[in-house]
Every structure is written in structure tokens, then in C-alpha cells.
Coordinates of C-alpha atoms in Angstrom, one line a residue:
Chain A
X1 CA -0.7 20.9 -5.8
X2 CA 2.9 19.6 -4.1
X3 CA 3.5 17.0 -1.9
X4 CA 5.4 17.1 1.2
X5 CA 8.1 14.5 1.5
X6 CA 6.2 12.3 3.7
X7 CA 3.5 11.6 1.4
X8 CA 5.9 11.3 -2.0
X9 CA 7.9 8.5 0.1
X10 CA 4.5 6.4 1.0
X11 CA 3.3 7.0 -3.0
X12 CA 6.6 6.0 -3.9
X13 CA 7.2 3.1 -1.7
X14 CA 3.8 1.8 -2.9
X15 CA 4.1 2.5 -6.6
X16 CA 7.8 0.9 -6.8
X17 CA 6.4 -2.8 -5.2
X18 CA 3.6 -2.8 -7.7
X19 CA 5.9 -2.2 -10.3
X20 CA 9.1 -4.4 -9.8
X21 CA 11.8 -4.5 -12.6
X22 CA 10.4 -1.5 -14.4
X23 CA 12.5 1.1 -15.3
X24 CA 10.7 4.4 -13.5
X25 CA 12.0 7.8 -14.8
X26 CA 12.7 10.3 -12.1
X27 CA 10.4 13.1 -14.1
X28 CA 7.4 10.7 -14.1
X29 CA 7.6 10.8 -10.1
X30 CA 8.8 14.7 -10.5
X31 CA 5.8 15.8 -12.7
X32 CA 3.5 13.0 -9.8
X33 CA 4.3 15.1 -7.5
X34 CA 5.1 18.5 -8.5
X35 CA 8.6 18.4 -7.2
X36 CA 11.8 19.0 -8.4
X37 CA 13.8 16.5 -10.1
X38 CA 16.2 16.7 -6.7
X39 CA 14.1 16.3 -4.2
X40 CA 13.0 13.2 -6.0
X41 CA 16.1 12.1 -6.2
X42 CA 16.6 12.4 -2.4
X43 CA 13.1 10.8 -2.0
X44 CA 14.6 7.6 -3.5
X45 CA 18.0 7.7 -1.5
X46 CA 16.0 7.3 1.6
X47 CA 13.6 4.8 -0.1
X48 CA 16.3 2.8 -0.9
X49 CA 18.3 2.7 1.9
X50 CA 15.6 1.3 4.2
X51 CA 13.7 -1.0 1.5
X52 CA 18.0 -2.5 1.6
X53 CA 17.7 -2.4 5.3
X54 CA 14.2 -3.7 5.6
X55 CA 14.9 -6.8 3.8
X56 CA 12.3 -5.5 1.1
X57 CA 14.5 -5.0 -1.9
X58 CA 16.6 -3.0 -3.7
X59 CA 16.3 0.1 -6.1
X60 CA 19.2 -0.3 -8.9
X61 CA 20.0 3.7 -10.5
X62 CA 20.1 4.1 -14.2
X63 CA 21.6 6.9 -14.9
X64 CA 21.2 9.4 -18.0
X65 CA 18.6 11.3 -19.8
X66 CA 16.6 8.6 -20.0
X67 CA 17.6 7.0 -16.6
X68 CA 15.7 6.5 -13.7
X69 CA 14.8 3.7 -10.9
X70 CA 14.1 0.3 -10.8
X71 CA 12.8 -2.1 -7.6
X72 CA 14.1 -5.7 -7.4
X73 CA 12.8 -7.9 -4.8
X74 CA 15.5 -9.0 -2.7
X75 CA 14.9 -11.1 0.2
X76 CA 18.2 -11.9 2.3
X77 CA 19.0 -15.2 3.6
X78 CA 18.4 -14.3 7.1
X79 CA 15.1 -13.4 6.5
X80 CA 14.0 -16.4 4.0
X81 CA 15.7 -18.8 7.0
X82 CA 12.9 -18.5 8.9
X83 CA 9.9 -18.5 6.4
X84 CA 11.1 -22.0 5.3
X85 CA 11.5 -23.3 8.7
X86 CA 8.3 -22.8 9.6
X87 CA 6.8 -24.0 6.4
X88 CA 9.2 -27.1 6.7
X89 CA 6.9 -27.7 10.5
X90 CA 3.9 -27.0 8.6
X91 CA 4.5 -29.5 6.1
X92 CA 6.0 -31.6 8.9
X93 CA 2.4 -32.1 10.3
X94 CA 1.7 -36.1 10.4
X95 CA -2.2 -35.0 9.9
X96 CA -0.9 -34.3 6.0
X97 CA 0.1 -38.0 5.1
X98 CA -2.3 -39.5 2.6
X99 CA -2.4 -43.1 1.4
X100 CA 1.0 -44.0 -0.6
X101 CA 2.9 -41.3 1.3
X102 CA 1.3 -38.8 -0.5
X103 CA 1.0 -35.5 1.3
X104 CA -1.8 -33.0 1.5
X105 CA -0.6 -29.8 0.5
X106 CA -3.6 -28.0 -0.2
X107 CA -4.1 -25.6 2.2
X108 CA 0.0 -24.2 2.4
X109 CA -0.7 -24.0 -1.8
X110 CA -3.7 -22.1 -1.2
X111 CA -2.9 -19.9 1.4
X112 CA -1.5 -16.3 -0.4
X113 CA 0.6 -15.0 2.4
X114 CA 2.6 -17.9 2.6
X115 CA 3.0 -18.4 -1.5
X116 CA 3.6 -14.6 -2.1
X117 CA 6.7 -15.2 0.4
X118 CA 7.9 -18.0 -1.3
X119 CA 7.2 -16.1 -4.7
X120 CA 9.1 -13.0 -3.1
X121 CA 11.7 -15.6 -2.3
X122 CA 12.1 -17.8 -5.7
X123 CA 12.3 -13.9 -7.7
X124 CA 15.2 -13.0 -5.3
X125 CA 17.5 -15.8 -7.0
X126 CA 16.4 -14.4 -10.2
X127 CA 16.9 -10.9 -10.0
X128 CA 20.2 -10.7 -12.4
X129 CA 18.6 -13.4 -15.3
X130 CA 16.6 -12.7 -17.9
X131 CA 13.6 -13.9 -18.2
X132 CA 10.4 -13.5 -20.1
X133 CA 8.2 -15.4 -19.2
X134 CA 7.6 -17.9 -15.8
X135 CA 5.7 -21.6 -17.3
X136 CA 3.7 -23.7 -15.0
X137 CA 1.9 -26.5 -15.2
X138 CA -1.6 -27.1 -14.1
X139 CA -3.2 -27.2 -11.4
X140 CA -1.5 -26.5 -8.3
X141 CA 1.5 -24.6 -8.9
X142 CA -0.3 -21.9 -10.9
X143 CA -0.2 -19.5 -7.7
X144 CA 3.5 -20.0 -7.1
X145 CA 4.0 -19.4 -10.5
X146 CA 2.0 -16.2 -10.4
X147 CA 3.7 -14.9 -7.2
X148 CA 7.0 -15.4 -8.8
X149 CA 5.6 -13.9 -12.4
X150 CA 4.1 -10.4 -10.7
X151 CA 7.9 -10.3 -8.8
X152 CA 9.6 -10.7 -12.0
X153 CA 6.7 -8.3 -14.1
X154 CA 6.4 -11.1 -16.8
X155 CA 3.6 -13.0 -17.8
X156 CA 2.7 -16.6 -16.9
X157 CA 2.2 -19.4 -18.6
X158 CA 0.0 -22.8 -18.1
X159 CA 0.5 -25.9 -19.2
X160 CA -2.1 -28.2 -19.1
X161 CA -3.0 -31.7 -19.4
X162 CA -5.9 -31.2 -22.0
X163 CA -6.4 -29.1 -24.9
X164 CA -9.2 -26.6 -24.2
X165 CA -11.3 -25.0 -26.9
X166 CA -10.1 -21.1 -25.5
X167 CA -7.2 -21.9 -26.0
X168 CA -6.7 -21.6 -29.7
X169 CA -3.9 -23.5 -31.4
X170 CA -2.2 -25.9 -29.6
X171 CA 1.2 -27.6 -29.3
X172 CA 1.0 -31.4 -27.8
X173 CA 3.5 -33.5 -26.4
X174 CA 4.0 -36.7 -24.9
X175 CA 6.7 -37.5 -22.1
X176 CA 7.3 -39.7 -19.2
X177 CA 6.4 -39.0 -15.6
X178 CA 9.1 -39.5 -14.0
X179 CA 8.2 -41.8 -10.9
X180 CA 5.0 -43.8 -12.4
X181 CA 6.6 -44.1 -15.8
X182 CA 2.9 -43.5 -17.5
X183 CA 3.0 -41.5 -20.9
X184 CA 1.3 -38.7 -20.3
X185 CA 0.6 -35.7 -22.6
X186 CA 0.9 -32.2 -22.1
X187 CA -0.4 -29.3 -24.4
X188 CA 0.3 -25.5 -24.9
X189 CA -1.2 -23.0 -26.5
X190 CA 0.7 -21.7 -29.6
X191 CA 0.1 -18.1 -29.0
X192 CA 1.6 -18.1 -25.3
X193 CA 5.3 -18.5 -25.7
X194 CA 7.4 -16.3 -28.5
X195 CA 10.4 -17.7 -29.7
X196 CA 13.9 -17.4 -28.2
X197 CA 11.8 -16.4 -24.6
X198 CA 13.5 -17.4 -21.8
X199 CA 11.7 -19.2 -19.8
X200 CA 11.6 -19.6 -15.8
X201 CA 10.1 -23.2 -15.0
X202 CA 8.2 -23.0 -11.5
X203 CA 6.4 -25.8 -9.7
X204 CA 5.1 -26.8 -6.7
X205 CA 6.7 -30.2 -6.4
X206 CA 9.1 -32.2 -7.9
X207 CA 9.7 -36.0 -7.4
X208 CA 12.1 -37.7 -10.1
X209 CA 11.3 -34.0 -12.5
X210 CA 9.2 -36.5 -15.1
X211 CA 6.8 -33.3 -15.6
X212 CA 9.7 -30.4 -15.6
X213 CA 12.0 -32.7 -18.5
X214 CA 8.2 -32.6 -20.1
X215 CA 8.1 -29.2 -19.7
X216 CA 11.8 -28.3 -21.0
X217 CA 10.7 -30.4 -24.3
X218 CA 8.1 -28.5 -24.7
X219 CA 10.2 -25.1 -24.5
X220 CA 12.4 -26.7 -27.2
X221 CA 9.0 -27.0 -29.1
X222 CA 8.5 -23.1 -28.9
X223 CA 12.7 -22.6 -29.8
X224 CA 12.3 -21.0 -26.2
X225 CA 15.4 -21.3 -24.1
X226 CA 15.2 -22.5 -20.3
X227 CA 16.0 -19.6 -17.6
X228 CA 15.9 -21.6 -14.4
X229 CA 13.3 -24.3 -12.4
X230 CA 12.3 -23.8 -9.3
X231 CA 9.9 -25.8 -7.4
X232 CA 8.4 -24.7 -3.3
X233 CA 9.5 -29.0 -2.7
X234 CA 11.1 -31.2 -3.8
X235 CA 11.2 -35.4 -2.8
X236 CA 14.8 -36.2 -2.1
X237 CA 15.1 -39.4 -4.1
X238 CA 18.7 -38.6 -5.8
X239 CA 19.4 -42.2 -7.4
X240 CA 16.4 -41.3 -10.4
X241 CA 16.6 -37.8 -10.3
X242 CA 16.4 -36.4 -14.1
X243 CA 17.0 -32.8 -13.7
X244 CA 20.0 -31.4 -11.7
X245 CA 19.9 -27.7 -12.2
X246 CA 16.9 -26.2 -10.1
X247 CA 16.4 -24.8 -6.9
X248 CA 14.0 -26.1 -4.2
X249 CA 12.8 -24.1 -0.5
X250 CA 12.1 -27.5 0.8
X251 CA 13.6 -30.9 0.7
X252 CA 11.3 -34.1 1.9
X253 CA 14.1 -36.7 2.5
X254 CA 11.3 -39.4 4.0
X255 CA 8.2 -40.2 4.6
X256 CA 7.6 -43.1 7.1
X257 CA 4.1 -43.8 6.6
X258 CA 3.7 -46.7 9.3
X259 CA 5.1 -44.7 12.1
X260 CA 4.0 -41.3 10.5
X261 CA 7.0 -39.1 10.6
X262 CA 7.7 -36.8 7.6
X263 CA 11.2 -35.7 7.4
X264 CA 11.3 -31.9 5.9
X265 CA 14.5 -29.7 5.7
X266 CA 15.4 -26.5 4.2
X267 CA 16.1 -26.8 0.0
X268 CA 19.1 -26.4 -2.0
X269 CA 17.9 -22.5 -1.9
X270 CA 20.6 -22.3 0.9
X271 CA 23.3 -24.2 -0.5
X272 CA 23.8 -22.4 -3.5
Chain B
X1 CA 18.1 2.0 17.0
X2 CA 15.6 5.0 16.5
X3 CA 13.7 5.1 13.1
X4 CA 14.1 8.4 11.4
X5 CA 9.8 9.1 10.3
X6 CA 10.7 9.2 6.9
X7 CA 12.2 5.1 7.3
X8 CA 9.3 4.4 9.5
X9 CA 6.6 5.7 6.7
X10 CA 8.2 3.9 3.8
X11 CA 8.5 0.8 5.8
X12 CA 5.2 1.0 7.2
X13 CA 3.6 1.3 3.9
X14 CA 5.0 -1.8 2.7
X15 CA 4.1 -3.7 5.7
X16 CA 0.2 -2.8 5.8
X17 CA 0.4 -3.4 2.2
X18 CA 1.5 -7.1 2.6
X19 CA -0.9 -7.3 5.7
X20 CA -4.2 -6.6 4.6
X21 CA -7.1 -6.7 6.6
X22 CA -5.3 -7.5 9.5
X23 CA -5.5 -5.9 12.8
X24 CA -1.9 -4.0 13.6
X25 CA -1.7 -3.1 17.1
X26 CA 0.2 0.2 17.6
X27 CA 2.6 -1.2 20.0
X28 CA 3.6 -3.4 17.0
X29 CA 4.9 -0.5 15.5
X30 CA 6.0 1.4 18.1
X31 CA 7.9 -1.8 19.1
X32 CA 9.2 -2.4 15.6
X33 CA 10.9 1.5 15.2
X34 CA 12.0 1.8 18.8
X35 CA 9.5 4.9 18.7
X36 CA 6.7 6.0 21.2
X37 CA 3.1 5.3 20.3
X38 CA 2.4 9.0 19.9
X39 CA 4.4 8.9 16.8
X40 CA 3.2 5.9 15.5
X41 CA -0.4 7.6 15.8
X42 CA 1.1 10.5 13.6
X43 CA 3.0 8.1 11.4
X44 CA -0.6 6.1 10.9
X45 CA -2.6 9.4 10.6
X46 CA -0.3 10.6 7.5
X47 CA -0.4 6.6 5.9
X48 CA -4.3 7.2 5.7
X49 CA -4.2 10.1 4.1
X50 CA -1.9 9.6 1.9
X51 CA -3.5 5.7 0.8
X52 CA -6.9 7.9 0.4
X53 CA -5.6 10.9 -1.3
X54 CA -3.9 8.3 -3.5
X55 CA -6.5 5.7 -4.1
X56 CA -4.0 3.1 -2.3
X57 CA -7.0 2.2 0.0
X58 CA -7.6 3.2 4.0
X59 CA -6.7 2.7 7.2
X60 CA -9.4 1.5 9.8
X61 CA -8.7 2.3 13.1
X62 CA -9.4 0.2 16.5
X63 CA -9.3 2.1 19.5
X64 CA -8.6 0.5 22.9
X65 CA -6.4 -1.3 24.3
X66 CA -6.3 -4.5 21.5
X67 CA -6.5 -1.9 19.1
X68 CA -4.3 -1.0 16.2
X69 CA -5.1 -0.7 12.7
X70 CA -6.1 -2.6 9.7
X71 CA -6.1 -1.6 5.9
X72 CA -8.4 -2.5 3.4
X73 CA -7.7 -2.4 -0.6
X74 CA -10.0 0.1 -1.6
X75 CA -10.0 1.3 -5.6
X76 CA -12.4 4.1 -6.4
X77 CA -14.8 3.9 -9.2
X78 CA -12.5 7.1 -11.1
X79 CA -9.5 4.9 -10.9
X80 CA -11.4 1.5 -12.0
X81 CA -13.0 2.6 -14.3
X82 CA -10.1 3.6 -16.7
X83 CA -8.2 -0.1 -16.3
X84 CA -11.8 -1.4 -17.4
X85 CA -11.9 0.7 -20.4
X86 CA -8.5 -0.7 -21.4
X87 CA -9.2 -3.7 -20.8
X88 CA -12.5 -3.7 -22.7
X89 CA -9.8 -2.3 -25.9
X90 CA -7.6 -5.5 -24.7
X91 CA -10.5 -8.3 -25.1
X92 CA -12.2 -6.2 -28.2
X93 CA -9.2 -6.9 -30.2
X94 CA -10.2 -9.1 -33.3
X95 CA -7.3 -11.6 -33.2
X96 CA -8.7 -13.2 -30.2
X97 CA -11.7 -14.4 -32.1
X98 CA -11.4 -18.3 -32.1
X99 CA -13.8 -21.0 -34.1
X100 CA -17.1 -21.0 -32.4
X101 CA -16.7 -17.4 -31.2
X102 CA -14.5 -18.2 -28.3
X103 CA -12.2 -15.8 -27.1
X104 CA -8.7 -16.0 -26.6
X105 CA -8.0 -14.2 -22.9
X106 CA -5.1 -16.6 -21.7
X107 CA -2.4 -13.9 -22.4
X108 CA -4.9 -11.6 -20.0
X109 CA -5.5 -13.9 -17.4
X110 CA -1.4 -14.4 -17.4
X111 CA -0.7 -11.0 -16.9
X112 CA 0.2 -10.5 -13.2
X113 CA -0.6 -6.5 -13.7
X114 CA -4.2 -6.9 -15.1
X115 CA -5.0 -9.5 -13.0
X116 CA -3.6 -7.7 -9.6
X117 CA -5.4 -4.8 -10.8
X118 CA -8.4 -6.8 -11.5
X119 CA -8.6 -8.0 -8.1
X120 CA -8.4 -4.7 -6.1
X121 CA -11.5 -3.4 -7.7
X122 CA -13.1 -7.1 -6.9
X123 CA -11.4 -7.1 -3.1
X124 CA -12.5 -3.1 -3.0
X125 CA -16.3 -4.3 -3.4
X126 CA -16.1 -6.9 -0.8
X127 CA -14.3 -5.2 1.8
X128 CA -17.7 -4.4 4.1
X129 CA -18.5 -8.7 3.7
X130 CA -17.1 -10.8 6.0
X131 CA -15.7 -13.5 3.8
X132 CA -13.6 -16.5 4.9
X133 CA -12.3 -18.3 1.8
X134 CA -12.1 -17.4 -2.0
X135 CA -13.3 -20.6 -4.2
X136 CA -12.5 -21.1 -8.0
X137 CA -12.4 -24.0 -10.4
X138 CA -9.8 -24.7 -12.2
X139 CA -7.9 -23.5 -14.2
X140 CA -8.4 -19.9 -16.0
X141 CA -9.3 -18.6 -12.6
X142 CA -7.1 -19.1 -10.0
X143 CA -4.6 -16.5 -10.7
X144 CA -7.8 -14.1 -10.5
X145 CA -9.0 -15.8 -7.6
X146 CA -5.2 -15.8 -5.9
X147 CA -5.1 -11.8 -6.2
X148 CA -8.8 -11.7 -4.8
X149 CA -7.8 -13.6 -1.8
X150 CA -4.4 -11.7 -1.1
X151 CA -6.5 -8.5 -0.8
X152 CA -8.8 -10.0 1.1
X153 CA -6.4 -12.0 3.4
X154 CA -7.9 -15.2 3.4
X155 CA -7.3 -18.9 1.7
X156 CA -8.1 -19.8 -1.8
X157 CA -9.7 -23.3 -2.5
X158 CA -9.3 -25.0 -6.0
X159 CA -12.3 -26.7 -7.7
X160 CA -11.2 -29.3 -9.8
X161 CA -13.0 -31.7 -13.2
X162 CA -11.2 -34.6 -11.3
X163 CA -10.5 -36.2 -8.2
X164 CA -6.2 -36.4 -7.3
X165 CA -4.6 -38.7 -4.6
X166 CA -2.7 -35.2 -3.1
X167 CA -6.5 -34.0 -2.2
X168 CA -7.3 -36.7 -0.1
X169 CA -10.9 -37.7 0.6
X170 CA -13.0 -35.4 -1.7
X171 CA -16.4 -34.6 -1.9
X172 CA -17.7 -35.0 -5.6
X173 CA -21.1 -33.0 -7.7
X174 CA -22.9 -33.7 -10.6
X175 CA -24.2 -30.4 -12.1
X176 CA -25.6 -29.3 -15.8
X177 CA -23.3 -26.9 -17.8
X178 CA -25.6 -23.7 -18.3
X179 CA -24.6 -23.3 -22.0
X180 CA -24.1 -27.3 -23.6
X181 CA -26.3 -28.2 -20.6
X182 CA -24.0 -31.6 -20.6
X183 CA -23.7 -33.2 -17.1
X184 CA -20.3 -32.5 -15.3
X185 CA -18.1 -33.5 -12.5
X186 CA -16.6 -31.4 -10.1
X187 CA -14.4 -32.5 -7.0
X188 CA -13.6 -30.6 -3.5
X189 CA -11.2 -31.6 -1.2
X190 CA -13.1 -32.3 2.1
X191 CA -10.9 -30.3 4.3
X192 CA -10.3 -27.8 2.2
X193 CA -13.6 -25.4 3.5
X194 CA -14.8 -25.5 7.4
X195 CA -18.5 -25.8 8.3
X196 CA -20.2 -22.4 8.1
X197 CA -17.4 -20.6 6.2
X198 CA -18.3 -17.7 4.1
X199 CA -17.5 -17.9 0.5
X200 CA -16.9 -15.6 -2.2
X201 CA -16.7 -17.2 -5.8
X202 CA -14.7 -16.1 -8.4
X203 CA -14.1 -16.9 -11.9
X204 CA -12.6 -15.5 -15.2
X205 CA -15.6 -15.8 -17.2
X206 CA -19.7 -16.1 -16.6
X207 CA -21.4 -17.7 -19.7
X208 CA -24.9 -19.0 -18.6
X209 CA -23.4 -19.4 -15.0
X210 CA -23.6 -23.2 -14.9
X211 CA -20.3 -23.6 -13.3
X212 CA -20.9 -21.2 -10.9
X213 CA -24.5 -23.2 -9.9
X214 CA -21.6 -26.2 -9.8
X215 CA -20.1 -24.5 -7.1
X216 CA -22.7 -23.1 -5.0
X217 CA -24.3 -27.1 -4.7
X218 CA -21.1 -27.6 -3.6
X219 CA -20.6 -25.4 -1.1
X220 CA -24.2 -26.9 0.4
X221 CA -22.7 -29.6 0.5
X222 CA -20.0 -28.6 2.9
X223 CA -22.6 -26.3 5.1
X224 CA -20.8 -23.5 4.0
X225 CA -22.5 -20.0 2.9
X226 CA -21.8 -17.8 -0.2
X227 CA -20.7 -14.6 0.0
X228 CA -20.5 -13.0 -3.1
X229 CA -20.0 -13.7 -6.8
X230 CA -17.5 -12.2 -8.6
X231 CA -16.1 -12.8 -12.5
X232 CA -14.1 -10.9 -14.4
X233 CA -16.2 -11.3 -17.7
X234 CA -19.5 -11.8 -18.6
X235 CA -21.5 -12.7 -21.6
X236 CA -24.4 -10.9 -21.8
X237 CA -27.0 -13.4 -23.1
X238 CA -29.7 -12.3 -20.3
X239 CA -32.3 -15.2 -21.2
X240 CA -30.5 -17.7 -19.7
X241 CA -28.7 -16.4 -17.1
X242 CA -28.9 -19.2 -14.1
X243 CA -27.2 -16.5 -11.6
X244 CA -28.7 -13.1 -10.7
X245 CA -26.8 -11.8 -7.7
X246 CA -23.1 -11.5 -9.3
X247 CA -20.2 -8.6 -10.2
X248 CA -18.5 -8.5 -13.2
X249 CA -15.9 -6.4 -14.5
X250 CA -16.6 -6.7 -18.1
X251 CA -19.6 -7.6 -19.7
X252 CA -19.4 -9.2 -23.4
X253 CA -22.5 -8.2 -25.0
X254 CA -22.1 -9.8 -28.8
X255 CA -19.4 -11.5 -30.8
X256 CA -20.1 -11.5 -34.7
X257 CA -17.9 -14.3 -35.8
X258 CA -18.1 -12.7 -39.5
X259 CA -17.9 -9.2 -39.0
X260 CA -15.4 -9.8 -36.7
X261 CA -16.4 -7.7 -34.1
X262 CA -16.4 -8.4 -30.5
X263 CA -19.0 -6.3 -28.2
X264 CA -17.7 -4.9 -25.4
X265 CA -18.0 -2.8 -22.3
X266 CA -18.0 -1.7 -18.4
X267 CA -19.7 -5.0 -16.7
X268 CA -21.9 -4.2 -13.9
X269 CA -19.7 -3.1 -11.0
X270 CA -20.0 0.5 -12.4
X271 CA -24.0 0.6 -11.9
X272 CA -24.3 -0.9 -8.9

């Protein structure tokens, strides 16, 4: 059976975003499709010039016998500008402050449209490193993490703050939250890191980076080398800031809790 | 600008991809491409094809004059059935055995493919229920639940063992584990699910079904209704079993710690 043209660039289109950063070979979509190995590679001209134009990504050529395509997410400043400014009014909301300043993040953490566009986002600024593997720790920035992850095509990791019996083997360590000063422990499990992985650190929020200079030690644990943090917010408290290198969406400079105003602006993301 | 078909198509694809379940009027579209809505209506009629001939999923129409279209996830039973067999391989494997005949599946519940995968054919069997919110507990589920709820287009709600100051006010249950029948704690944040919402649970793994009793006292508690039940494993031990009315992908049918041989095979979404 052959396709026409039309249906080979929806397939495509649709097999390329479920498969980011994997090398496709032209005959796999020439024998798909029973077409020839030309009009395949005209197929994929047109795909890529409008996923570019788009703002979906890019296809990067390999060429050779055993060449072929490969889509990278790629979302352009112009269009991640306006995602983060309304996520910056959404988390601007006065309804969200929680006693101690805290703020109730819940719902923007829970909601996949808006994670799977910051995911989309965060794997843009990663599209040239390597990395292996994208760590998180538990609870709520396991979706972030697994946005970013299916972007990238690696797997994810979870840190957590207990040792659970599914878990096999475990490697436990102590370190210092950052703000509070508490010692608190985090474990891994031994079989989920291999060494010399590198290793994208992603979180929902960072305040002094406490649980991320946790995290790093454990990397060193698992002779695993550190690829990049990135966190959807982080609390602009510079004085006690421990880690410098990371990128944030959003930046909360200040939360006045008596007249409840929350002071949100756009992260480092677009100062880099 | 004009849209050449073949840019509309690919970019099309990739926008009902992102926006499922979600009603796309065709001025949208025609509005988008600078095109008439006659060729949007062609453009759509070839999508659907395509997305059915191709096991993508299909396009539901809305005619009149706040119509449009909306696509649905929809995996056929040839094409789930194959991921479930290899998956079945993947979990059958002996190195996961752990003491007490646990299984290791953290590398498999890390895996952005299987789990995306994983939730189609879960989203696919829901996509005639009207479901508002997808609820898990922490922590081996959410990424399961996360790709449930991007298919289905709606919010995913966190279960946790323990009550956090970012949750605000919380609404707390006492219910018997199925298996250790030990009495256990679970916490909801009170505005995380509205009066009256429809629920669909989801979880990695189905022992006795305990937990999942956990969570349907729960959502009682918050006037809300349940949907569905959905886990990607389950352990056959049918004496039991607290939960009748469930899907599972996988069922787990014996583990024999000595032998070490681990049981297992389609779960029960292929006989239903």
C-alpha cells in the first residue's frame, strides 16, 4: 500500500514528537510508507521547515549510510515570553499565600498543559548537552521532571525522603536544607543511576538550593557527573544562595504577606 | 501569509496532538493559516483519516456554529496489545525479584516511553467517561497518572502519607492497608478537587486494593464521584481483592521467590 504525501507528513509529524532525540533512519520511514528514499527526504524538508517556523522544534540531518533524522524540541524566546508571563499572574494570585509566606502551588504543578510547556521549555536549553538521565526529588517536581525527561528521551529519576521496600538497594545521605537548617536525609535507589551518567537536576522550587546541593552529593555518591539544574521557581533570596549555576522560568523576589502582594517575574531563563 | 496544505497538515497535527479533548473551532484554523474554512474542512477530513488509519486516535466533529473539532487518544487493542507483551518480558525479568518477593519496576515507571505509552491505552478506555480530575498517591504513580491526565486534558491531584505547609488546609483519612492491613494516613489538599468532580484513579500497582479504598473514602469525603480505576499492574491474588470494578494493564499472577520466576501476563483491559 503507498501513502500520499499528505498522510506520510501527518505520520511523520506525529512519530518524530513522540520520539525526540532519536536518531530515525530515512528507510525506516521509506519501508513505513512504501516510498522512495527521496520522497522521504522531501517529506522531511517540508517537515522541518515549518516545525522551525512553528516554534515546534527542529530536525538536525545525519548524514551517511547510517544517517537519518532527529527532532529536538526547540521553543524560541518569543514564544516561551508569554507562557511564563502568564504563569508569573497565575502565581501572582494573592488567593495562593499560605501561612509563613508559603505559596500554594498545587494546582499550576498539577495541571499537564501548563508543566508539559514548561517541560518543552527547560529541554530547549538542553538540547546541545548530554544528558542521561533527569533526577528529581519527591513529591512535587516529579511531573516537571517527567515533562523535561520524555523531551530529552531519558529516564527519570526520584529521590525520596524514605527508603521504600521496592526499591531495592539503597544509597542514603544526610544534608542540610538550606533555609530551615534541619538535617534531613535523602535516599536513592542503587540500581537507578549508572556511573559517569550525567545527570539533569529538575525541581519545582528552589529557596537557598539546601535540597539541590543534597542532590549534587548524592550524584557524587553514584560517580555521576551534574549536567544542569533547573527549577519552574525559584525565591530570590541571593545573600544565602548555595548554588549559582541553574536556570529558573520564574523568579519570586517577595512576598508581603500582611498586605498580600506576591512579587513574580520572569527567571534567569531570559538572561542567559 | 497563505499556508501551503502540506505546512498546514504537519502543523495541525501537532497542535490537536497537544490539545486533546478540546473543542477546536474551524475558524481557529482557518484564522491561524490565513486559509478559508472549506480547506480547513479538507485539511481536518485527511487528519482523521490519517490518525485512524494510523492508530494516532480520531477526530470528533461538532457541527454548527460553536463547532470545531476535538481529538481523543484512541490506541486499538492490535496496537496495545504488543507494548503489553513487552512489557510483561520487561517486569518477568528475574533481576527484579527483591526480598519478600517485591518487584523492582522504578526503572519502568521512569521510563517516559512506557509510561506515555501506558497511558494512551488507559486515556483510550476512558475517552466515552466524562472525567474531571486524575487522582494518585504518591509517589510511584504520578508519572503514570501525569500521562493519563495529558490525554485526557484535565488536572492531576497528588495523594500524599503526610500533611505539607505548601498544601494548605488538608483534609486527612485513616484507612486499613489491604495486604499488612496496618492503619494508614493519607492527606488531600482541600482545594485541590471541586464538589461533584468526576475522578478517575490511577496507580502503578493494585495489591489487595487497600490504597485505592484509601482514596475512594477520600473522595467522599470531598462529595466528589469516581470514575474509573485504572493501574498499571495487578497482583492477581483474587481472595482478597477489596476492588472489583478496575483496568489493569498487567496482571501478576505468581512470584516464586525460589524458582525465581515471576508470573506474568495481559491484565484485564484485553477481556473486557
Amino acid at each position: 500500500m503507498k501513502f500520499r504525501r499528505s498522510e506520510r507528513l501527518i505520520d511523520m509529524t506525529n512519530y518524530l514528537l513522540d520520539h525526540p532525540r532519536q536518531l530515525v533512519p530515512l528507510t525506516f520511514f521509506a519501508e513505513r510508507y512504501s516510498s522512495a528514499k527521496s520522497s522521504i527526504s522531501e517529506d522531511l524538508a517540508i517537515v522541518k521547515e515549518t516545525f522551525e517556523q512553528r516554534g515546534i522544534g527542529t530536525l538536525q540531518t545525519v548524514p551517511g549510510a547510517a544517517g537519518g533524522v532527529k527532532f529536538f524540541v526547540k521553543v524560541s524566546m518569543d514564544e516561551a515570553k508569554p507562557f511564563v508571563e502568564d504563569l508569573c499572574d497565575l502565581i501572582a494570585d494573592p488567593e495562593r499565600l499560605l501561612p509563613g509566606g508559603y505559596l500554594y502551588m498545587t494546582d499550576i504543578l498539577g495541571d499537564p498543559r501548563i508543566v508539559q510547556n514548561a517541560g518543552r521549555i527547560i529541554a530547549s536549553a538542553y538540547a546541545d548537552t548530554k544528558i542521561d538521565v533527569v533526577m528529581t526529588i519527591a513529591t512535587k517536581g516529579i511531573p516537571l521532571a517527567y515533562a523535561v525527561a520524555s523531551q530529552l528521551n531519558v529516564p527519570v529519576v526520584m529521590v525520596r525522603r524514605d527508603s521504600k521496600v521496592t526499591e531495592g538497594p539503597t544509597v542514603s545521605i544526610n544534608y542540610v536544607s538550606g533555609s530551615a537548617k534541619r538535617i534531613q536525609t535523602m535516599v536513592l535507589s542503587k540500581r537507578s543511576i549508572k556511573q559517569d551518567a550525567n545527570v539533569l537536576i529538575v525541581d519545582d522550587f528552589m529557596k537557598a538550593g539546601g535540597t539541590v546541593i543534597g542532590m549534587i552529593s548524592m550524584l557524587e555518591e553514584f560517580n555521576a557527573h551534574l549536567a544542569g539544574i533547573a527549577v519552574l521557581v525559584e525565591a530570590e533570596k541571593t545573600e544565602d544562595r548555595l548554588v549559582d549555576d541553574y536556570l529558573s522560568l520564574v523568579k519570586l523576589s517577595d512576598v508581603d504577606v500582611k498586605d498580600k502582594k506576591i512579587n513574580v517575574h520572569e527567571g534567569n531563563y531570559f538572561i542567559k
